[in-house]
Amino acid sequence: MTTLSLNDKFVKNYVSEKKMNDIYSEINVAQKTLIDRVGEGNQFLGWIDLPVAYNKEEFARIKIAAEKIQKSCDVFIVIGIGGSYLGARAAIEFVKSPVYNSLPNKKTPDIYFAGNSISASALSDLLKICEGKDVCINVVSKSGTTTEPAVAFRVLRNLLEEKYGKEGAKNRIFATTDKEKGTLKKFSDDNGYETFVVPDDVGGRFSVLTAVGLLPIAVAGIDIDKMMLGAKDAREKYLGKEASTNDCMKYVALRNLLYRDGKQIEVLAAYEPALQMYTEWWKQLFGESEGKDGKGIYPSSVIFSTDLHSLGQFIQDGTRNLFETVIDIKNSNDELLIPFDPDNVDKLNFLAGKDLNYVNHTAMLGTLFAHSDGNAPNIVLELADRSEYSFGYITYFFELACAVSGYVLGVNPFNQPGVESYKKNMFALLGKDGYEELREELNKRIN
Ligand code: PA5
């Protein structure tokens, strides 16, 4: 079976063949710019060849470290924010389960994520969870200076050092960061932590298939070889291929044409709660890559049918400025038959003996008709299953689509200048050295 295919039945009435053909030429140019490495941000294109050119020595070390972590702890904490945690969390929930930590008979450690907010409650809860448990940490930060993970690392490092002593803690702390620069690299080397590399030419939101994602994913017992193979096969299938023959570029074409036609919001929809964090990863990928210079499609997400009971009304009938991209998982991990009830009090016997997946799929079909009839076009991406292979495959599909889309839009998809603004203000207000002038200005505005 094909791993991924694009079904355009519920969108094609919204885009003319002529417009599709015209935009394909633009997309071919944008893809060439990417592949020839002559576009903006071309110093961050390491992700393009990662599935075929990853560091094999480090990959082997990741597997060894993952086994060591599995053997030595009950609780494994991944500290990171944005691209430094979303991919790993998305993969673990996608392939395993959104309730991975509660799965019975699980032989791998519970995995928690920290340093992705500044919430005292979230970190305090985690400290309580660690009580009486053996703990390992993976601190992930490319820059090594991001405040949220740096604060969480300080708190959790203290916990480990109190529990195991400095020497014991050092064998339980793994750092993923720049290969030579930055505070975290220096600190890790000085303290003897094992380190993994965020390659210079791979930005955070494109880094799930580096040690950033792969170490936590491997700790969860997921086969990272199969994941890389999925990405490699997607690369072979889509990279450098003529746009009109290529589903990845067809996705780029459709979303850009819809955007030009006033559809400024893309809602990524999935009918599996296991994809909730995947939609978060996707939102960062597209939001941070495209949203700049006053342009970009705003990435939003829903899990159906859950959100049909909250956002369904708006999507069906509200401001007509959105389209949906639906990930349709063809083969579910589980089958669950609806039981027969002789009393049929709930009048559900028409469903008795039917697999819940069939009902879910029917809900999807009904929704596709309703939303597309209601002027919310739907692009459907049919994905074979929730295997690690499919994860690698669709992830590469989206990364490539995002990069090409950014060039079609006329932005640099590989920078994130807008993220700095809040940081500067926060540092100034918190009293960090070097921000005196801004502090004075902001204080005047507060008072
Ligand atoms: O995509 C990105 O570059 C960002 O989301 C970063 O991953 C995020 O800001 C964390 O940065 P760092 O890994 O340097 O701590």
PDB file of C-alpha atoms in Angstrom, residues 2 6 38 90 101 108 141 145 162 204 220 226 241 275 285 291 295 390 440:
ATOM      1  CA  THR A   2       1.157   3.555  -0.682  1.00  0.00           C
ATOM      2  CA  LEU A   6      -3.125  13.235  -1.527  1.00  0.00           C
ATOM      3  CA  VAL A  38      20.745  29.567  -3.531  1.00  0.00           C
ATOM      4  CA  ALA A  90       4.825  14.230  18.678  1.00  0.00           C
ATOM      5  CA  ASN A 101       3.131   6.823  30.333  1.00  0.00           C
ATOM      6  CA  THR A 108      10.421   1.654  28.897  1.00  0.00           C
ATOM      7  CA  SER A 141      18.941  23.346  23.439  1.00  0.00           C
ATOM      8  CA  THR A 145      20.847  29.816  26.306  1.00  0.00           C
ATOM      9  CA  GLU A 162      20.930  15.936  45.659  1.00  0.00           C
ATOM     10  CA  GLY A 204      15.064  23.602  15.641  1.00  0.00           C
ATOM     11  CA  ALA A 220      10.367   5.211  24.209  1.00  0.00           C
ATOM     12  CA  LYS A 226      12.499   2.459  10.460  1.00  0.00           C
ATOM     13  CA  LYS A 241      10.483  15.774  -8.794  1.00  0.00           C
ATOM     14  CA  LEU A 275      -1.884  13.036  16.483  1.00  0.00           C
ATOM     15  CA  LEU A 285       7.007  24.068  11.466  1.00  0.00           C
ATOM     16  CA  GLY A 291       4.671  33.752   9.288  1.00  0.00           C
ATOM     17  CA  LYS A 295       2.613  37.209   5.154  1.00  0.00           C
ATOM     18  CA  SER A 390       4.938   6.498   8.278  1.00  0.00           C
ATOM     19  CA  GLU A 440      13.981  52.007  31.356  1.00  0.00           C
TER      20      GLU A 440
END
